[in-house]
N, CA, C and O atoms as a DFTB+ gen file, in Angstrom:
520 C
 N C O
     1  1      10.336      11.099       8.580
     2  2       9.414      10.634       9.581
     3  2       8.479      11.788       9.912
     4  3       8.930      12.909      10.151
     5  1       7.202      11.521       9.927
     6  2       6.239      12.552      10.280
     7  2       5.652      12.245      11.646
     8  3       5.541      11.088      12.051
     9  1       5.287      13.286      12.330
    10  2       4.756      13.131      13.678
    11  2       3.301      13.577      13.774
    12  3       2.791      13.789      14.874
    13  1       2.627      13.723      12.627
    14  2       1.246      14.173      12.646
    15  2       0.253      13.019      12.708
    16  3      -0.954      13.252      12.643
    17  1       0.721      11.802      12.831
    18  2      -0.144      10.632      12.907
    19  2      -0.016       9.994      14.277
    20  3       0.975      10.184      14.983
    21  1      -1.035       9.238      14.636
    22  2      -0.961       8.461      15.871
    23  2       0.100       7.382      15.704
    24  3       0.167       6.751      14.649
    25  1       0.925       7.155      16.714
    26  2       1.926       6.085      16.593
    27  2       1.261       4.717      16.579
    28  3       0.223       4.510      17.209
    29  1       1.870       3.786      15.852
    30  2       1.368       2.410      15.829
    31  2       2.162       1.605      16.838
    32  3       3.387       1.521      16.757
    33  1       1.471       1.024      17.770
    34  2       2.121       0.194      18.785
    35  2       1.250      -1.026      19.038
    36  3       0.023      -0.959      18.965
    37  1       1.892      -2.122      19.332
    38  2       1.192      -3.367      19.595
    39  2       1.762      -3.986      20.868
    40  3       2.915      -3.745      21.226
    41  1       0.956      -4.769      21.532
    42  2       1.404      -5.484      22.729
    43  2       0.987      -6.939      22.602
    44  3       0.016      -7.253      21.914
    45  1       1.705      -7.811      23.249
    46  2       1.357      -9.225      23.208
    47  2       2.332     -10.022      24.045
    48  3       3.206      -9.470      24.713
    49  1       2.166     -11.322      23.995
    50  2       3.089     -12.213      24.673
    51  2       3.152     -13.521      23.924
    52  3       2.282     -13.812      23.102
    53  1       4.163     -14.308      24.194
    54  2       4.357     -15.576      23.514
    55  2       3.457     -16.628      24.138
    56  3       3.334     -16.698      25.361
    57  1       2.833     -17.437      23.312
    58  2       1.956     -18.499      23.815
    59  2       2.727     -19.626      24.488
    60  3       2.170     -20.371      25.295
    61  1       4.002     -19.750      24.155
    62  2       4.848     -20.812      24.700
    63  2       5.333     -20.408      26.100
    64  3       6.122     -19.474      26.249
    65  1       4.853     -21.120      27.114
    66  2       5.201     -20.771      28.493
    67  2       6.709     -20.866      28.742
    68  3       7.270     -20.051      29.476
    69  1       7.359     -21.848      28.139
    70  2       8.805     -22.001      28.301
    71  2       9.538     -20.751      27.804
    72  3      10.450     -20.258      28.467
    73  1       9.139     -20.246      26.644
    74  2       9.752     -19.026      26.095
    75  2       9.464     -17.846      27.012
    76  3      10.355     -17.039      27.276
    77  1       8.231     -17.733      27.501
    78  2       7.897     -16.624      28.405
    79  2       8.779     -16.645      29.649
    80  3       9.227     -15.595      30.109
    81  1       9.029     -17.824      30.192
    82  2       9.851     -17.932      31.398
    83  2      11.317     -17.582      31.127
    84  3      12.000     -17.074      32.016
    85  1      11.806     -17.847      29.916
    86  2      13.187     -17.517      29.549
    87  2      13.345     -16.044      29.183
    88  3      14.465     -15.548      29.060
    89  1      12.235     -15.354      29.011
    90  2      12.260     -13.981      28.511
    91  2      11.975     -12.994      29.639
    92  3      11.503     -13.372      30.711
    93  1      12.270     -11.731      29.377
    94  2      12.042     -10.715      30.404
    95  2      10.748      -9.939      30.209
    96  3      10.281      -9.278      31.137
    97  1      10.167     -10.007      29.031
    98  2       8.972      -9.201      28.767
    99  2       7.905      -9.983      28.019
   100  3       7.305      -9.463      27.078
   101  1       7.665     -11.199      28.416
   102  2       6.579     -11.967      27.824
   103  2       6.919     -12.766      26.586
   104  3       6.052     -13.456      26.051
   105  1       8.135     -12.697      26.119
   106  2       8.551     -13.520      24.989
   107  2       8.105     -13.045      23.623
   108  3       8.212     -13.789      22.648
   109  1       7.607     -11.821      23.530
   110  2       7.167     -11.318      22.230
   111  2       8.338     -11.193      21.257
   112  3       8.177     -11.419      20.058
   113  1       9.514     -10.833      21.769
   114  2      10.691     -10.743      20.905
   115  2      10.885     -12.033      20.116
   116  3      11.118     -11.994      18.908
   117  1      10.790     -13.175      20.793
   118  2      11.030     -14.457      20.126
   119  2      10.022     -14.694      19.016
   120  3      10.390     -15.149      17.933
   121  1       8.754     -14.391      19.271
   122  2       7.723     -14.574      18.244
   123  2       7.994     -13.678      17.040
   124  3       7.905     -14.131      15.899
   125  1       8.324     -12.414      17.282
   126  2       8.634     -11.497      16.181
   127  2       9.873     -11.962      15.418
   128  3       9.883     -11.971      14.187
   129  1      10.907     -12.344      16.146
   130  2      12.158     -12.765      15.512
   131  2      11.962     -14.019      14.672
   132  3      12.476     -14.104      13.557
   133  1      11.228     -14.986      15.193
   134  2      10.983     -16.212      14.424
   135  2      10.240     -15.901      13.132
   136  3      10.554     -16.462      12.082
   137  1       9.254     -15.009      13.203
   138  2       8.499     -14.636      12.007
   139  2       9.419     -13.980      10.975
   140  3       9.393     -14.344       9.799
   141  1      10.225     -13.023      11.410
   142  2      11.112     -12.314      10.486
   143  2      12.109     -13.284       9.850
   144  3      12.360     -13.205       8.647
   145  1      12.672     -14.183      10.628
   146  2      13.626     -15.153      10.078
   147  2      12.952     -16.105       9.098
   148  3      13.557     -16.490       8.097
   149  1      11.705     -16.490       9.373
   150  2      10.962     -17.352       8.443
   151  2      10.729     -16.665       7.104
   152  3      10.561     -17.333       6.085
   153  1      10.719     -15.331       7.099
   154  2      10.528     -14.549       5.879
   155  2      11.867     -14.209       5.218
   156  3      11.932     -13.301       4.389
   157  1      12.925     -14.924       5.574
   158  2      14.287     -14.685       5.066
   159  2      14.833     -13.328       5.487
   160  3      15.683     -12.756       4.805
   161  1      14.345     -12.820       6.601
   162  2      14.827     -11.556       7.133
   163  2      15.957     -11.758       8.123
   164  3      16.479     -12.861       8.280
   165  1      16.326     -10.667       8.789
   166  2      17.397     -10.699       9.781
   167  2      16.918     -10.029      11.061
   168  3      15.980      -9.232      11.055
   169  1      17.580     -10.369      12.153
   170  2      17.275      -9.787      13.457
   171  2      18.537      -9.119      13.973
   172  3      19.612      -9.720      13.967
   173  1      18.408      -7.885      14.416
   174  2      19.532      -7.158      14.999
   175  2      19.194      -6.886      16.456
   176  3      18.235      -6.175      16.757
   177  1      19.982      -7.452      17.352
   178  2      19.713      -7.285      18.772
   179  2      20.997      -7.236      19.578
   180  3      22.087      -7.486      19.065
   181  1      20.843      -6.913      20.837
   182  2      21.965      -6.740      21.745
   183  2      22.331      -8.060      22.422
   184  3      21.463      -8.799      22.886
   185  1      23.618      -8.336      22.466
   186  2      24.149      -9.496      23.194
   187  2      25.325      -9.011      24.043
   188  3      25.889      -7.944      23.801
   189  1      25.675      -9.811      25.028
   190  2      26.885      -9.546      25.801
   191  2      27.999     -10.401      25.207
   192  3      27.887     -11.626      25.150
   193  1      29.072      -9.750      24.767
   194  2      30.164     -10.501      24.142
   195  2      31.035     -11.175      25.204
   196  3      30.711     -11.134      26.391
   197  1      32.125     -11.786      24.785
   198  2      32.988     -12.527      25.713
   199  2      33.617     -11.626      26.777
   200  3      34.036     -12.106      27.830
   201  1      33.684     -10.326      26.503
   202  2      34.211      -9.361      27.475
   203  2      33.092      -8.731      28.299
   204  3      33.319      -7.773      29.037
   205  1      31.870      -9.280      28.167
   206  2      30.668      -8.784      28.849
   207  2      30.318      -7.355      28.455
   208  3      29.744      -6.606      29.246
   209  1      30.665      -6.986      27.233
   210  2      30.277      -5.687      26.686
   211  2      29.047      -5.885      25.819
   212  3      28.940      -6.870      25.089
   213  1      28.124      -4.946      25.904
   214  2      26.890      -5.017      25.125
   215  2      27.155      -4.540      23.701
   216  3      27.611      -3.417      23.486
   217  1      26.865      -5.402      22.739
   218  2      27.052      -5.070      21.327
   219  2      25.828      -5.542      20.542
   220  3      25.216      -6.555      20.879
   221  1      25.485      -4.804      19.504
   222  2      24.412      -5.225      18.609
   223  2      25.001      -6.112      17.516
   224  3      26.015      -5.777      16.905
   225  1      24.355      -7.236      17.283
   226  2      24.793      -8.182      16.259
   227  2      23.612      -8.526      15.359
   228  3      22.455      -8.301      15.713
   229  1      23.923      -9.070      14.201
   230  2      22.913      -9.498      13.234
   231  2      22.765     -11.012      13.330
   232  3      23.756     -11.742      13.338
   233  1      21.521     -11.479      13.404
   234  2      21.243     -12.920      13.436
   235  2      20.423     -13.296      12.209
   236  3      19.483     -12.597      11.830
   237  1      20.799     -14.414      11.600
   238  2      20.047     -14.949      10.472
   239  2      19.594     -16.376      10.743
   240  3      19.029     -17.026       9.864
   241  1      19.842     -16.872      11.971
   242  2      19.466     -18.242      12.335
   243  2      18.744     -18.234      13.683
   244  3      19.043     -17.414      14.551
   245  1      17.803     -19.142      13.847
   246  2      17.076     -19.263      15.108
   247  2      18.020     -19.505      16.281
   248  3      17.779     -19.014      17.383
   249  1      19.088     -20.258      16.051
   250  2      20.023     -20.606      17.112
   251  2      20.691     -19.381      17.736
   252  3      21.174     -19.443      18.867
   253  1      20.717     -18.271      17.002
   254  2      21.397     -17.072      17.488
   255  2      20.510     -16.182      18.353
   256  3      20.988     -15.192      18.906
   257  1      19.238     -16.515      18.478
   258  2      18.305     -15.650      19.200
   259  2      18.460     -15.719      20.711
   260  3      18.200     -14.732      21.399
   261  1      18.874     -16.856      21.240
   262  2      18.899     -17.046      22.689
   263  2      19.721     -15.974      23.395
   264  3      19.307     -15.472      24.440
   265  1      20.872     -15.618      22.845
   266  2      21.731     -14.609      23.474
   267  2      21.105     -13.220      23.451
   268  3      21.494     -12.351      24.231
   269  1      20.137     -13.004      22.560
   270  2      19.489     -11.699      22.459
   271  2      18.343     -11.540      23.458
   272  3      17.897     -10.423      23.724
   273  1      17.872     -12.650      24.004
   274  2      16.748     -12.575      24.940
   275  2      17.160     -11.861      26.220
   276  3      18.322     -11.897      26.626
   277  1      16.193     -11.219      26.838
   278  2      16.429     -10.571      28.122
   279  2      16.840      -9.121      27.966
   280  3      17.566      -8.762      27.040
   281  1      16.371      -8.303      28.873
   282  2      16.695      -6.880      28.852
   283  2      18.129      -6.661      29.308
   284  3      18.613      -7.342      30.211
   285  1      18.804      -5.707      28.680
   286  2      20.196      -5.424      29.021
   287  2      20.330      -4.129      29.832
   288  3      21.202      -4.046      30.698
   289  1      19.499      -3.128      29.577
   290  2      19.490      -1.858      30.309
   291  2      20.832      -1.139      30.304
   292  3      21.175      -0.462      31.273
   293  1      21.581      -1.278      29.243
   294  2      22.843      -0.558      29.085
   295  2      22.939      -0.085      27.640
   296  3      22.308      -0.647      26.745
   297  1      23.736       0.952      27.428
   298  2      23.974       1.399      26.061
   299  2      24.888       0.391      25.383
   300  3      25.865      -0.073      25.972
   301  1      24.568       0.065      24.163
   302  2      25.350      -0.940      23.446
   303  2      26.098      -0.315      22.279
   304  3      25.731       0.746      21.774
   305  1      27.142      -0.993      21.871
   306  2      27.885      -0.582      20.685
   307  2      27.131      -1.080      19.454
   308  3      26.806      -2.263      19.351
   309  1      26.861      -0.179      18.535
   310  2      26.164      -0.569      17.299
   311  2      27.151      -1.007      16.228
   312  3      26.753      -1.611      15.231
   313  1      28.443      -0.709      16.423
   314  2      29.481      -1.014      15.439
   315  2      28.974      -0.617      14.052
   316  3      28.719       0.564      13.815
   317  1      28.824      -1.557      13.144
   318  2      28.335      -1.244      11.799
   319  2      26.926      -1.789      11.573
   320  3      26.521      -2.004      10.431
   321  1      26.180      -2.012      12.655
   322  2      24.854      -2.622      12.546
   323  2      23.897      -1.782      11.698
   324  3      23.177      -2.327      10.862
   325  1      23.882      -0.468      11.902
   326  2      22.945       0.367      11.145
   327  2      23.279       0.345       9.651
   328  3      22.378       0.311       8.813
   329  1      24.572       0.362       9.320
   330  2      24.971       0.291       7.907
   331  2      24.502      -1.024       7.290
   332  3      24.007      -1.047       6.163
   333  1      24.661      -2.117       8.035
   334  2      24.211      -3.419       7.540
   335  2      22.696      -3.444       7.375
   336  3      22.185      -4.005       6.405
   337  1      21.977      -2.839       8.315
   338  2      20.511      -2.804       8.224
   339  2      20.075      -2.073       6.963
   340  3      19.173      -2.533       6.262
   341  1      20.703      -0.941       6.666
   342  2      20.383      -0.212       5.430
   343  2      20.604      -1.122       4.227
   344  3      19.792      -1.130       3.302
   345  1      21.680      -1.880       4.229
   346  2      21.954      -2.816       3.133
   347  2      20.881      -3.883       3.003
   348  3      20.457      -4.202       1.892
   349  1      20.440      -4.437       4.120
   350  2      19.378      -5.448       4.076
   351  2      18.079      -4.846       3.551
   352  3      17.373      -5.482       2.768
   353  1      17.758      -3.624       3.978
   354  2      16.533      -2.977       3.497
   355  2      16.623      -2.684       2.000
   356  3      15.639      -2.845       1.278
   357  1      17.784      -2.261       1.535
   358  2      17.973      -2.029       0.096
   359  2      17.802      -3.320      -0.692
   360  3      17.368      -3.298      -1.844
   361  1      18.145      -4.448      -0.068
   362  2      18.000      -5.759      -0.714
   363  2      16.591      -6.319      -0.523
   364  3      16.330      -7.477      -0.851
   365  1      15.693      -5.502       0.003
   366  2      14.282      -5.858       0.189
   367  2      14.092      -7.012       1.188
   368  3      13.199      -7.843       1.025
   369  1      14.934      -7.049       2.212
   370  2      14.789      -8.058       3.258
   371  2      14.140      -7.432       4.486
   372  3      14.345      -6.253       4.773
   373  1      13.370      -8.215       5.195
   374  2      12.765      -7.758       6.440
   375  2      13.840      -7.680       7.520
   376  3      14.765      -8.491       7.558
   377  1      13.696      -6.681       8.398
   378  2      14.644      -6.485       9.491
   379  2      13.865      -6.242      10.776
   380  3      12.965      -5.404      10.816
   381  1      14.214      -6.979      11.824
   382  2      13.730      -6.698      13.172
   383  2      14.899      -6.116      13.939
   384  3      15.935      -6.762      14.094
   385  1      14.731      -4.882      14.424
   386  2      15.753      -4.245      15.254
   387  2      15.211      -4.138      16.663
   388  3      14.108      -3.634      16.877
   389  1      15.994      -4.616      17.629
   390  2      15.607      -4.554      19.034
   391  2      16.606      -3.670      19.758
   392  3      17.811      -3.916      19.727
   393  1      16.093      -2.640      20.408
   394  2      16.958      -1.721      21.139
   395  2      16.139      -0.815      22.025
   396  3      14.943      -1.032      22.217
   397  1      16.783       0.198      22.563
   398  2      16.078       1.162      23.402
   399  2      15.185       2.030      22.511
   400  3      15.388       2.083      21.298
   401  1      14.199       2.709      23.106
   402  2      13.344       3.576      22.284
   403  2      14.130       4.619      21.485
   404  3      13.792       4.892      20.333
   405  1      15.173       5.205      22.081
   406  2      15.928       6.218      21.333
   407  2      16.754       5.585      20.216
   408  3      16.956       6.213      19.177
   409  1      17.235       4.361      20.406
   410  2      17.951       3.671      19.328
   411  2      17.003       3.365      18.173
   412  3      17.364       3.526      17.007
   413  1      15.789       2.923      18.502
   414  2      14.786       2.635      17.463
   415  2      14.439       3.899      16.689
   416  3      14.356       3.877      15.461
   417  1      14.236       5.005      17.411
   418  2      13.911       6.274      16.752
   419  2      15.061       6.740      15.866
   420  3      14.833       7.223      14.757
   421  1      16.283       6.600      16.343
   422  2      17.445       6.991      15.545
   423  2      17.564       6.181      14.272
   424  3      17.861       6.725      13.208
   425  1      17.332       4.879      14.377
   426  2      17.389       4.028      13.185
   427  2      16.304       4.426      12.192
   428  3      16.559       4.495      10.990
   429  1      15.099       4.686      12.685
   430  2      14.013       5.085      11.781
   431  2      14.342       6.391      11.064
   432  3      14.043       6.539       9.879
   433  1      14.952       7.332      11.770
   434  2      15.362       8.590      11.136
   435  2      16.429       8.336      10.079
   436  3      16.373       8.905       8.988
   437  1      17.392       7.492      10.392
   438  2      18.446       7.162       9.430
   439  2      17.853       6.536       8.176
   440  3      18.221       6.903       7.060
   441  1      16.942       5.599       8.356
   442  2      16.301       4.942       7.208
   443  2      15.523       5.968       6.390
   444  3      15.580       5.958       5.160
   445  1      14.797       6.851       7.070
   446  2      13.994       7.857       6.365
   447  2      14.857       8.813       5.545
   448  3      14.414       9.309       4.509
   449  1      16.068       9.074       5.990
   450  2      16.937      10.028       5.298
   451  2      17.982       9.373       4.397
   452  3      18.751      10.064       3.729
   453  1      18.008       8.070       4.380
   454  2      18.957       7.375       3.507
   455  2      18.452       7.403       2.074
   456  3      17.251       7.508       1.827
   457  1      19.367       7.311       1.150
   458  2      18.991       7.276      -0.262
   459  2      18.608       5.842      -0.582
   460  3      19.453       5.016      -0.926
   461  1      17.318       5.565      -0.460
   462  2      16.804       4.228      -0.712
   463  2      15.892       4.264      -1.928
   464  3      15.607       5.332      -2.469
   465  1      15.449       3.127      -2.343
   466  2      14.578       2.990      -3.511
   467  2      13.322       3.835      -3.321
   468  3      12.532       3.581      -2.412
   469  1      13.140       4.826      -4.165
   470  2      12.006       5.735      -4.016
   471  2      10.695       5.134      -4.502
   472  3       9.641       5.747      -4.328
   473  1      10.732       3.959      -5.102
   474  2       9.495       3.349      -5.594
   475  2       8.634       2.803      -4.468
   476  3       7.429       2.621      -4.645
   477  1       9.222       2.544      -3.331
   478  2       8.446       2.061      -2.199
   479  2       9.095       2.562      -0.920
   480  3      10.259       2.962      -0.905
   481  1       8.335       2.531       0.122
   482  2       8.873       2.951       1.413
   483  2       9.715       1.816       1.978
   484  3       9.200       0.732       2.256
   485  1      10.984       2.061       2.143
   486  2      11.882       1.012       2.619
   487  2      11.660       0.656       4.076
   488  3      12.067      -0.417       4.521
   489  1      11.013       1.552       4.834
   490  2      10.774       1.223       6.231
   491  2       9.622       0.241       6.412
   492  3       9.348      -0.180       7.536
   493  1       8.940      -0.134       5.323
   494  2       7.889      -1.143       5.427
   495  2       8.468      -2.489       5.850
   496  3       7.755      -3.306       6.432
   497  1       9.723      -2.730       5.573
   498  2      10.374      -3.984       5.951
   499  2      11.086      -3.887       7.296
   500  3      11.721      -4.848       7.730
   501  1      10.985      -2.732       7.960
   502  2      11.658      -2.533       9.242
   503  2      10.655      -2.603      10.386
   504  3       9.670      -1.866      10.416
   505  1      10.924      -3.501      11.324
   506  2      10.127      -3.613      12.548
   507  2      11.065      -3.327      13.711
   508  3      12.177      -3.852      13.755
   509  1      10.624      -2.497      14.654
   510  2      11.446      -2.214      15.828
   511  2      10.730      -2.690      17.080
   512  3       9.501      -2.693      17.148
   513  1      11.510      -3.090      18.061
   514  2      10.992      -3.609      19.326
   515  2      11.912      -3.131      20.442
   516  3      13.132      -3.089      20.280
   517  1      11.317      -2.771      21.576
   518  2      12.148      -2.397      22.733
   519  2      11.566      -2.959      23.998
   520  3      12.121      -2.753      25.077
């Protein structure tokens, strides 16, 4: 990862008022997640499990997004999420990772230092959101 370039950041909101009302930050997560899933990608986001512990899980279906909506404001267990993300990127699948800014930065560093296909930048398929 190089820091000599201007960072790329985008802002927006979901056009669907119902989604915006169910969301904590304008519903952009849902729009990004739907796009990634339509491209046969995966979404990795934080949910509260049955013990009310925050954990990152992988979603491959629209039905799984609802539990990921809303800000959690707690540190979550990544379990093996980052390892799975590396696997999806190696398989040339798009990945949306949603987490805190430091979690996003850590994942980007891991991807940059992983032994991935040198013919293309593997982080081109990685989108992060916080």
